[in-house]
DNA sequence: CGTTTTCCTTGACTTAAGTCAACAAACATT
DNA sequence: AATGTTTGTTGACTTAAGTCAAGGAAAACG
């Protein structure tokens, strides 16, 4: 793996910290590797540290009694996860699984907490990460509860397009099955919504490239949470 | 209002901090009072500090384009809220409204951040609060996405019964309309589920007292997320 | 390379929960 | 106590999205 310090220095969590602090933090890390599909932790496990994705992709998810999966988050390079048990002292509230070959940097709890004690700015960074995470969950709850699937999908596509800085195409970075799980629905339903939105001239689906034909229309659906009557 | 220090000393956020730190923190607070129905802040407002409930009750919620409301949280005495903007620097992601006459203790952002800089244990407490909040949202997303309304209601009633340390009765502390909004449904649906669960002999509804007649049965529904076939 | 497995789509059908409307019950207020 | 307002309940109906089943497309694998 590349130098740990180079990877973490560019993450929101560690950005802006001075070289000395970074070195201290690096000293406590451990590298861990996972194959595709391998579990990193399971709901109920004790958490004795958190992770940052060095490379690869990790999904955090819950499973219902019937086996339906709800993805809470998909984390990529530079993103931290699994911090909740570090600060609550309680077990992991969800599962984490590598969805491709993945390398992680592990930060053991006790050593990391000591670093926080000595570095208020690290503490503030971590609070920023936790608070931003809360903000995102707020949006996810709003989407699940107040928007229909077309509204959630529209918001998701607009997000992708923004992140990828391409106003005309949203390139899907995970399988449609996993998008369904992230949006709180099932593949069949997602597939039908794609078809309907394409029929309405809003998008064109080309494999994992979604051409954004009518951005304004998609924004309206994301905003109102559903397809307007005229498009049904 | 009673001495601020007495109120906050018993909250999870400030518990265990020494007298000296508490006094410092108290010095920066401002009391604010709100009548029933009064807004404390609105989604999109800038947050220049956070609050702790001295007495009363505050709901945090989102509203859809059609006016449907999703309650994210209801906070009572001793509970902090509105911290997200303090640490993200972004506006409030939701609305806050007093649902009864309420007194709040306000902690201005800059002064509080200074306190954190000087007191690592205060920082760790705050991280604990944020992390616990994340954990709760995790459960809320699971409920919304993976459980039907009977499952959500069952989990809610069991929670109430646990908090109130009474295995036989769950006393509703907010209106059924607000419970509906908290559970991501509407009053009509909630009312019908109460009726069905009562007909199935699981509970008996006596105004705001819900008698728990079949705890095991209710636990099963909370676990499986839905009423079993035999009870339909 | 071909085979197997996973992923995606479509159709027919079912169902949980929402809408609209009417009304009853509880509560607050003069 | 009488009035109006909020809160809760019930019925008839609609609808978004889920289930089950089948088949096709794409990707992974030996």
Coordinates of C-alpha atoms (C1' of nucleotides) in Angstrom, one line a residue:
Chain A
X1 CA 0.0 0.0 0.0
X2 CA 1.1 3.6 -0.6
X3 CA 2.2 5.6 2.3
X4 CA -0.6 5.8 4.8
X5 CA 0.1 9.4 5.5
X6 CA -0.5 10.4 1.9
X7 CA -3.9 8.7 1.8
X8 CA -5.2 10.1 5.1
X9 CA -3.8 13.6 4.7
X10 CA -6.3 14.2 1.9
X11 CA -9.4 13.0 3.8
X12 CA -11.8 15.5 5.5
X13 CA -11.0 13.9 8.8
X14 CA -7.3 14.6 8.8
X15 CA -7.1 17.5 6.3
X16 CA -5.4 20.6 7.8
X17 CA -3.7 18.8 10.6
X18 CA 0.0 19.4 10.9
X19 CA 2.6 16.9 9.8
X20 CA 3.6 16.0 13.3
X21 CA 0.1 15.1 14.4
X22 CA -0.4 13.1 11.2
X23 CA 2.7 11.1 11.9
X24 CA 1.5 10.4 15.4
X25 CA -1.8 9.2 14.1
X26 CA -0.2 7.0 11.4
X27 CA 1.9 5.3 13.9
X28 CA -1.2 3.6 15.4
X29 CA -2.7 2.3 12.2
X30 CA -2.9 -1.2 10.9
X31 CA -3.5 -2.2 7.3
X32 CA -6.3 -4.8 6.6
X33 CA -7.2 -6.4 3.3
X34 CA -10.5 -7.9 2.2
X35 CA -11.7 -9.8 -0.9
X36 CA -14.9 -9.1 -2.8
X37 CA -17.9 -10.1 -0.6
X38 CA -15.9 -10.4 2.6
X39 CA -17.4 -9.1 5.8
X40 CA -15.6 -6.5 7.7
X41 CA -17.9 -6.6 10.7
X42 CA -21.4 -7.7 11.5
X43 CA -24.2 -6.0 13.4
X44 CA -23.8 -6.7 17.1
X45 CA -20.0 -7.1 16.9
X46 CA -17.9 -5.1 19.4
X47 CA -16.0 -2.3 17.7
X48 CA -12.6 -1.6 19.0
X49 CA -11.6 0.9 16.3
X50 CA -12.7 2.4 13.0
X51 CA -11.5 2.2 9.4
X52 CA -10.6 4.4 6.5
X53 CA -10.9 3.0 2.9
X54 CA -7.5 3.1 1.3
X55 CA -8.9 1.6 -1.9
X56 CA -11.9 -0.4 -2.8
X57 CA -15.6 0.0 -1.8
X58 CA -17.5 -0.9 1.4
X59 CA -21.2 -1.1 1.9
X60 CA -22.8 -0.6 5.3
X61 CA -26.3 -2.2 5.5
X62 CA -29.1 -3.7 7.6
X63 CA -31.0 -6.8 6.8
X64 CA -34.7 -7.5 7.6
X65 CA -36.1 -10.7 9.0
X66 CA -37.1 -11.8 5.4
X67 CA -33.6 -11.0 4.1
X68 CA -34.3 -7.7 2.4
X69 CA -31.3 -5.4 2.5
X70 CA -31.2 -1.7 3.2
X71 CA -27.9 -0.1 2.4
X72 CA -27.1 2.9 4.7
X73 CA -24.0 4.0 2.9
X74 CA -21.3 3.0 0.4
X75 CA -17.9 4.3 1.3
X76 CA -15.0 4.7 -1.1
X77 CA -11.4 5.9 -1.0
X78 CA -10.6 8.2 1.9
X79 CA -13.9 7.8 3.7
X80 CA -14.0 6.7 7.4
X81 CA -16.5 4.3 8.8
X82 CA -17.3 2.3 11.9
X83 CA -16.7 5.2 14.2
X84 CA -20.0 4.9 16.1
X85 CA -18.9 2.2 18.5
X86 CA -15.7 4.1 19.3
X87 CA -17.7 6.8 20.9
X88 CA -20.8 5.1 22.1
X89 CA -19.0 2.0 23.6
X90 CA -21.9 -0.1 22.1
X91 CA -21.7 -2.7 19.4
X92 CA -21.9 -2.0 15.6
X93 CA -25.5 -1.1 14.7
X94 CA -25.1 -2.5 11.1
X95 CA -23.0 -4.7 8.8
X96 CA -20.0 -3.8 6.7
X97 CA -19.0 -5.8 3.6
X98 CA -16.4 -5.2 0.9
X99 CA -18.2 -5.1 -2.4
X100 CA -14.9 -5.2 -4.3
X101 CA -11.3 -6.1 -3.3
X102 CA -10.6 -3.6 -0.7
X103 CA -7.7 -2.3 1.5
X104 CA -8.5 -0.6 4.8
X105 CA -6.5 1.4 7.3
X106 CA -7.6 0.5 10.8
X107 CA -7.4 2.9 13.8
X108 CA -7.5 1.1 17.1
X109 CA -9.8 2.8 19.5
X110 CA -7.7 3.5 22.6
X111 CA -4.8 4.8 20.7
X112 CA -7.0 7.0 18.6
X113 CA -8.9 8.4 21.6
X114 CA -5.5 9.4 23.2
X115 CA -4.7 11.3 20.0
X116 CA -8.0 13.1 20.3
X117 CA -7.2 14.0 23.9
X118 CA -4.0 15.7 22.8
X119 CA -5.3 17.3 19.6
X120 CA -8.5 19.4 19.9
X121 CA -8.4 20.0 16.2
X122 CA -8.6 16.3 15.5
X123 CA -11.5 16.1 17.8
X124 CA -13.3 18.9 15.9
X125 CA -12.6 17.2 12.6
X126 CA -14.1 14.0 13.9
X127 CA -17.2 15.9 15.2
X128 CA -17.5 17.4 11.7
X129 CA -17.5 13.9 10.2
X130 CA -20.1 12.6 12.6
X131 CA -22.3 15.7 12.2
X132 CA -22.1 15.5 8.4
X133 CA -23.1 11.8 8.6
X134 CA -26.1 12.8 10.7
X135 CA -27.0 15.3 8.1
X136 CA -26.9 12.7 5.4
X137 CA -29.1 10.3 7.4
X138 CA -31.6 13.1 7.8
X139 CA -31.8 13.3 4.0
X140 CA -32.1 9.5 3.7
X141 CA -35.0 9.4 6.2
X142 CA -36.7 12.2 4.3
X143 CA -36.3 10.4 1.1
X144 CA -37.6 7.1 2.4
X145 CA -40.5 8.6 4.2
X146 CA -41.6 11.5 2.1
X147 CA -40.6 10.6 -1.5
X148 CA -41.7 7.9 -3.8
X149 CA -39.1 5.8 -5.7
X150 CA -39.0 8.1 -8.8
X151 CA -38.2 11.0 -6.4
X152 CA -35.4 9.1 -4.7
X153 CA -33.9 7.9 -7.9
X154 CA -34.0 11.4 -9.4
X155 CA -32.3 12.8 -6.4
X156 CA -29.7 10.0 -6.6
X157 CA -29.0 10.7 -10.2
X158 CA -28.6 14.4 -9.7
X159 CA -26.2 13.7 -6.9
X160 CA -24.1 11.5 -9.0
X161 CA -24.0 14.0 -11.8
X162 CA -22.9 16.7 -9.4
X163 CA -20.2 14.5 -7.8
X164 CA -18.9 13.6 -11.3
X165 CA -19.2 17.2 -12.5
X166 CA -21.0 16.1 -15.6
X167 CA -24.4 17.7 -16.2
X168 CA -25.4 15.4 -19.0
X169 CA -24.5 11.9 -17.8
X170 CA -24.7 10.2 -14.4
X171 CA -22.5 7.1 -14.5
X172 CA -23.6 4.4 -12.0
X173 CA -20.7 3.2 -9.9
X174 CA -22.5 0.3 -8.3
X175 CA -24.9 -2.3 -9.6
X176 CA -28.6 -1.5 -10.1
X177 CA -29.4 -4.1 -7.5
X178 CA -27.4 -2.2 -5.0
X179 CA -28.9 1.1 -6.0
X180 CA -32.3 -0.4 -5.4
X181 CA -31.2 -1.4 -1.9
X182 CA -29.7 2.0 -1.2
X183 CA -33.0 3.7 -2.3
X184 CA -35.1 1.3 -0.1
X185 CA -36.7 -0.6 -2.9
X186 CA -36.2 -3.8 -5.0
X187 CA -34.5 -4.4 -8.4
X188 CA -37.8 -5.0 -10.2
X189 CA -39.3 -1.7 -9.0
X190 CA -36.1 0.2 -9.9
X191 CA -36.0 -1.3 -13.3
X192 CA -39.6 -0.3 -14.0
X193 CA -39.0 3.3 -12.8
X194 CA -35.9 3.5 -15.1
X195 CA -38.2 2.4 -18.0
X196 CA -40.9 4.9 -17.1
X197 CA -38.5 7.8 -16.8
X198 CA -36.9 6.9 -20.1
X199 CA -40.4 6.6 -21.8
X200 CA -41.2 10.1 -20.4
X201 CA -38.1 11.4 -22.1
X202 CA -36.3 12.4 -18.9
X203 CA -33.3 10.1 -19.2
X204 CA -31.8 7.5 -21.6
X205 CA -30.3 4.4 -20.0
X206 CA -27.1 3.1 -21.7
X207 CA -25.9 0.4 -19.5
X208 CA -24.4 2.1 -16.5
X209 CA -24.5 5.5 -18.2
X210 CA -27.7 7.4 -17.6
X211 CA -28.0 10.3 -20.0
X212 CA -29.8 13.3 -18.4
X213 CA -32.1 14.5 -21.1
X214 CA -34.3 16.8 -19.1
X215 CA -32.5 18.0 -16.0
X216 CA -35.2 20.5 -15.1
X217 CA -37.8 17.7 -15.2
X218 CA -35.7 15.4 -13.0
X219 CA -35.1 18.2 -10.5
X220 CA -38.8 18.7 -10.2
X221 CA -39.4 15.0 -9.5
X222 CA -36.5 15.0 -6.9
X223 CA -38.1 18.1 -5.3
X224 CA -41.7 16.9 -5.3
X225 CA -40.9 13.3 -4.5
X226 CA -43.0 11.8 -7.4
X227 CA -43.7 11.7 -11.1
X228 CA -46.2 14.4 -12.1
X229 CA -49.6 13.1 -13.3
X230 CA -48.9 14.1 -16.9
X231 CA -46.0 11.6 -17.1
X232 CA -47.9 8.5 -16.1
Chain B
X1 CA -35.5 28.8 35.6
X2 CA -33.6 26.6 38.0
X3 CA -29.9 26.9 38.1
X4 CA -28.6 26.0 34.7
X5 CA -25.7 24.1 36.1
X6 CA -28.1 21.7 37.9
X7 CA -29.9 20.9 34.8
X8 CA -27.0 20.3 32.6
X9 CA -24.9 18.4 35.1
X10 CA -27.3 15.5 34.8
X11 CA -27.3 15.3 31.0
X12 CA -25.2 12.7 29.2
X13 CA -23.3 15.5 27.4
X14 CA -22.0 17.1 30.6
X15 CA -22.2 14.2 33.1
X16 CA -18.9 13.5 34.7
X17 CA -17.3 16.8 33.9
X18 CA -15.7 18.6 36.9
X19 CA -17.4 21.5 38.6
X20 CA -14.9 24.0 37.2
X21 CA -15.6 23.0 33.6
X22 CA -19.3 23.1 34.1
X23 CA -19.1 26.6 35.5
X24 CA -17.1 27.7 32.5
X25 CA -19.7 26.2 30.1
X26 CA -22.6 27.7 32.0
X27 CA -21.2 31.1 31.7
X28 CA -21.7 31.1 28.0
X29 CA -25.4 30.0 28.0
X30 CA -28.5 32.0 27.3
X31 CA -32.0 31.1 28.3
X32 CA -34.7 31.1 25.6
X33 CA -38.5 30.5 26.0
X34 CA -41.0 29.3 23.5
X35 CA -44.8 29.0 23.5
X36 CA -46.6 25.9 22.2
X37 CA -46.3 25.6 18.4
X38 CA -43.5 28.2 18.2
X39 CA -40.7 27.5 15.8
X40 CA -37.1 27.4 17.2
X41 CA -35.5 27.1 13.8
X42 CA -36.3 26.2 10.3
X43 CA -34.6 24.0 7.7
X44 CA -32.0 26.2 5.9
X45 CA -31.4 28.6 8.8
X46 CA -27.9 29.2 9.8
X47 CA -27.0 27.6 13.1
X48 CA -24.8 29.6 15.4
X49 CA -25.2 27.4 18.4
X50 CA -27.1 24.5 19.9
X51 CA -29.8 23.9 22.6
X52 CA -30.6 21.8 25.6
X53 CA -34.2 21.4 26.7
X54 CA -34.5 22.8 30.2
X55 CA -38.2 21.8 30.2
X56 CA -40.9 21.2 27.7
X57 CA -40.7 19.2 24.4
X58 CA -39.3 19.9 21.0
X59 CA -39.9 18.1 17.7
X60 CA -37.4 18.0 14.9
X61 CA -39.0 17.3 11.6
X62 CA -39.0 17.4 7.8
X63 CA -41.9 18.4 5.6
X64 CA -42.6 17.0 2.1
X65 CA -43.7 19.1 -0.9
X66 CA -47.3 18.0 -0.2
X67 CA -47.0 19.0 3.5
X68 CA -46.6 15.5 5.0
X69 CA -44.5 15.7 8.1
X70 CA -41.8 13.2 9.1
X71 CA -40.6 13.6 12.7
X72 CA -37.0 12.7 13.2
X73 CA -36.8 13.1 16.9
X74 CA -38.7 14.4 19.9
X75 CA -36.5 15.9 22.6
X76 CA -37.4 16.3 26.2
X77 CA -35.7 17.6 29.4
X78 CA -31.9 17.4 29.3
X79 CA -31.5 16.5 25.7
X80 CA -29.3 18.5 23.3
X81 CA -30.3 19.3 19.8
X82 CA -29.3 21.5 16.9
X83 CA -25.6 20.5 17.1
X84 CA -25.2 19.5 13.5
X85 CA -24.6 23.0 12.1
X86 CA -22.1 23.8 14.9
X87 CA -19.7 21.1 13.5
X88 CA -20.6 21.1 9.8
X89 CA -20.8 24.8 9.3
X90 CA -23.8 24.2 7.1
X91 CA -27.4 25.3 7.7
X92 CA -30.0 23.3 9.8
X93 CA -31.1 20.2 7.8
X94 CA -34.6 20.1 9.5
X95 CA -37.1 22.2 11.4
X96 CA -37.5 22.5 15.2
X97 CA -40.7 23.4 16.9
X98 CA -41.8 23.5 20.5
X99 CA -44.9 21.2 20.9
X100 CA -45.6 22.5 24.4
X101 CA -44.4 25.6 26.4
X102 CA -40.7 25.1 26.4
X103 CA -37.5 26.6 28.0
X104 CA -34.2 26.1 26.3
X105 CA -30.6 26.7 27.2
X106 CA -28.7 28.0 24.2
X107 CA -25.0 27.4 23.8
X108 CA -23.4 29.9 21.3
X109 CA -21.2 28.2 18.8
X110 CA -17.9 30.0 19.1
X111 CA -17.8 30.1 22.9
X112 CA -18.7 26.4 23.0
X113 CA -16.0 25.4 20.5
X114 CA -13.5 27.2 22.6
X115 CA -14.6 25.1 25.6
X116 CA -14.1 22.0 23.6
X117 CA -10.6 23.1 22.6
X118 CA -9.7 23.3 26.2
X119 CA -11.5 20.2 27.5
X120 CA -10.9 17.0 25.7
X121 CA -13.4 15.2 27.9
X122 CA -16.1 17.6 26.8
X123 CA -15.2 16.8 23.2
X124 CA -15.5 13.1 23.8
X125 CA -18.9 13.5 25.4
X126 CA -20.1 15.5 22.4
X127 CA -18.8 12.7 20.1
X128 CA -20.7 10.2 22.2
X129 CA -23.9 12.2 21.8
X130 CA -23.4 12.5 18.0
X131 CA -22.5 8.8 17.7
X132 CA -25.5 7.8 19.7
X133 CA -27.7 9.9 17.5
X134 CA -26.3 8.2 14.4
X135 CA -27.1 4.9 16.0
X136 CA -30.7 6.0 16.5
X137 CA -31.0 7.1 12.9
X138 CA -29.7 3.8 11.8
X139 CA -32.6 2.1 13.6
X140 CA -35.1 4.7 12.2
X141 CA -34.0 4.0 8.6
X142 CA -34.2 0.2 9.3
X143 CA -37.7 0.7 10.6
X144 CA -38.9 2.8 7.7
X145 CA -37.4 0.6 5.1
X146 CA -37.6 -2.9 6.4
X147 CA -40.6 -2.9 8.7
X148 CA -44.3 -2.4 8.0
X149 CA -46.3 -0.1 10.2
X150 CA -47.4 -2.8 12.7
X151 CA -43.7 -3.6 13.2
X152 CA -42.7 0.1 13.8
X153 CA -45.6 0.6 16.2
X154 CA -44.7 -2.5 18.1
X155 CA -41.1 -1.5 18.4
X156 CA -42.2 2.0 19.6
X157 CA -44.5 0.6 22.2
X158 CA -41.8 -1.7 23.6
X159 CA -39.4 1.2 23.7
X160 CA -41.9 3.3 25.7
X161 CA -42.6 0.4 28.1
X162 CA -38.9 0.0 28.6
X163 CA -38.2 3.7 29.2
X164 CA -41.1 3.9 31.6
X165 CA -40.1 0.7 33.3
X166 CA -43.6 -0.7 33.1
X167 CA -43.9 -4.1 31.3
X168 CA -47.7 -3.9 31.3
X169 CA -48.5 -0.4 30.1
X170 CA -47.0 1.9 27.6
X171 CA -48.2 5.5 28.2
X172 CA -48.2 7.6 25.1
X173 CA -46.5 10.9 25.8
X174 CA -47.3 12.6 22.5
X175 CA -50.5 12.7 20.4
X176 CA -51.3 9.8 18.1
X177 CA -51.0 12.1 15.2
X178 CA -47.4 12.8 16.2
X179 CA -46.7 9.2 16.7
X180 CA -48.0 8.6 13.2
X181 CA -45.6 11.2 11.9
X182 CA -42.7 9.7 13.9
X183 CA -43.4 6.3 12.5
X184 CA -43.6 7.5 8.9
X185 CA -47.3 7.0 8.4
X186 CA -50.6 8.9 8.7
X187 CA -53.1 9.1 11.6
X188 CA -55.7 7.0 9.7
X189 CA -53.3 4.1 9.1
X190 CA -52.0 4.3 12.7
X191 CA -55.6 4.2 14.0
X192 CA -56.4 1.1 12.0
X193 CA -53.3 -0.7 13.2
X194 CA -54.2 0.0 16.8
X195 CA -57.6 -1.4 16.1
X196 CA -56.2 -4.5 14.4
X197 CA -53.7 -5.1 17.2
X198 CA -56.4 -4.7 19.8
X199 CA -58.7 -7.1 17.9
X200 CA -55.8 -9.6 17.8
X201 CA -55.6 -9.5 21.6
X202 CA -52.1 -8.0 21.6
X203 CA -53.0 -4.7 23.2
X204 CA -55.8 -2.8 24.7
X205 CA -56.1 0.9 24.0
X206 CA -57.4 3.0 26.9
X207 CA -56.9 6.6 25.7
X208 CA -53.2 7.2 26.0
X209 CA -52.5 4.1 28.0
X210 CA -51.7 1.1 25.9
X211 CA -52.1 -2.1 27.9
X212 CA -49.6 -4.7 26.8
X213 CA -51.6 -7.9 26.8
X214 CA -49.2 -10.1 24.8
X215 CA -45.7 -8.9 25.1
X216 CA -44.2 -11.9 23.4
X217 CA -46.5 -11.4 20.4
X218 CA -45.6 -7.8 20.2
X219 CA -41.9 -8.6 20.3
X220 CA -42.3 -11.0 17.4
X221 CA -44.0 -8.3 15.3
X222 CA -41.3 -5.7 16.2
X223 CA -38.7 -8.3 15.2
X224 CA -40.3 -9.6 12.0
X225 CA -41.6 -6.2 11.0
X226 CA -45.1 -7.3 10.3
X227 CA -48.2 -9.0 11.6
X228 CA -48.1 -12.7 11.1
X229 CA -50.6 -14.2 8.7
X230 CA -52.7 -15.8 11.4
X231 CA -53.6 -12.4 12.9
X232 CA -55.0 -10.9 9.7
Chain C
dC1 C1' -13.8 -20.6 -25.3
dG2 C1' -18.1 -22.0 -23.5
dT3 C1' -20.5 -22.4 -19.3
dT4 C1' -22.2 -20.8 -15.1
dT5 C1' -23.6 -17.4 -12.3
dT6 C1' -25.1 -13.0 -11.4
dC7 C1' -27.7 -9.1 -13.0
dC8 C1' -31.5 -7.0 -15.2
dT9 C1' -36.1 -6.8 -17.3
dT10 C1' -41.0 -7.7 -18.1
dG11 C1' -45.6 -9.5 -17.1
dA12 C1' -49.5 -10.8 -14.1
dC13 C1' -51.1 -10.5 -9.7
dT14 C1' -51.4 -9.0 -4.6
dT15 C1' -51.2 -6.0 -0.9
dA16 C1' -50.0 -2.4 2.5
dA17 C1' -50.9 1.9 3.0
dG18 C1' -52.5 6.3 1.2
dT19 C1' -56.6 9.6 -0.1
dC20 C1' -61.0 11.5 0.6
dA21 C1' -64.9 12.1 3.3
dA22 C1' -67.8 11.9 7.2
dC23 C1' -68.3 11.8 11.8
dA24 C1' -67.3 11.2 16.8
dA25 C1' -64.7 12.2 20.9
dA26 C1' -61.8 14.9 23.6
dC27 C1' -60.1 19.3 24.8
dA28 C1' -59.7 24.0 25.4
dT29 C1' -61.9 28.6 25.8
dT30 C1' -64.9 32.0 26.5
Chain D
dA1 C1' -72.3 24.8 30.3
dA2 C1' -72.0 25.9 25.5
dT3 C1' -69.0 26.5 21.7
dG4 C1' -65.5 25.7 18.6
dT5 C1' -61.2 23.4 17.6
dT6 C1' -58.2 19.8 17.6
dT7 C1' -57.7 14.9 17.7
dG8 C1' -59.0 10.3 16.6
dT9 C1' -61.9 6.7 14.1
dT10 C1' -64.2 4.3 10.4
dG11 C1' -65.6 3.3 5.5
dA12 C1' -65.1 3.1 0.5
dC13 C1' -61.8 3.6 -2.8
dT14 C1' -57.1 4.2 -5.2
dT15 C1' -52.5 3.4 -5.9
dA16 C1' -47.4 2.7 -5.4
dA17 C1' -44.8 -0.8 -4.8
dG18 C1' -44.1 -5.6 -3.5
dT19 C1' -44.3 -10.9 -4.9
dC20 C1' -43.8 -14.6 -7.9
dA21 C1' -42.3 -16.4 -12.2
dA22 C1' -40.0 -16.5 -16.5
dG23 C1' -36.6 -15.3 -19.6
dG24 C1' -32.7 -12.5 -21.6
dA25 C1' -28.2 -10.0 -21.1
dA26 C1' -24.0 -9.4 -19.2
dA27 C1' -20.2 -10.6 -16.5
dA28 C1' -17.2 -13.9 -14.1
dC29 C1' -14.9 -18.3 -14.2
dG30 C1' -12.5 -22.3 -15.0

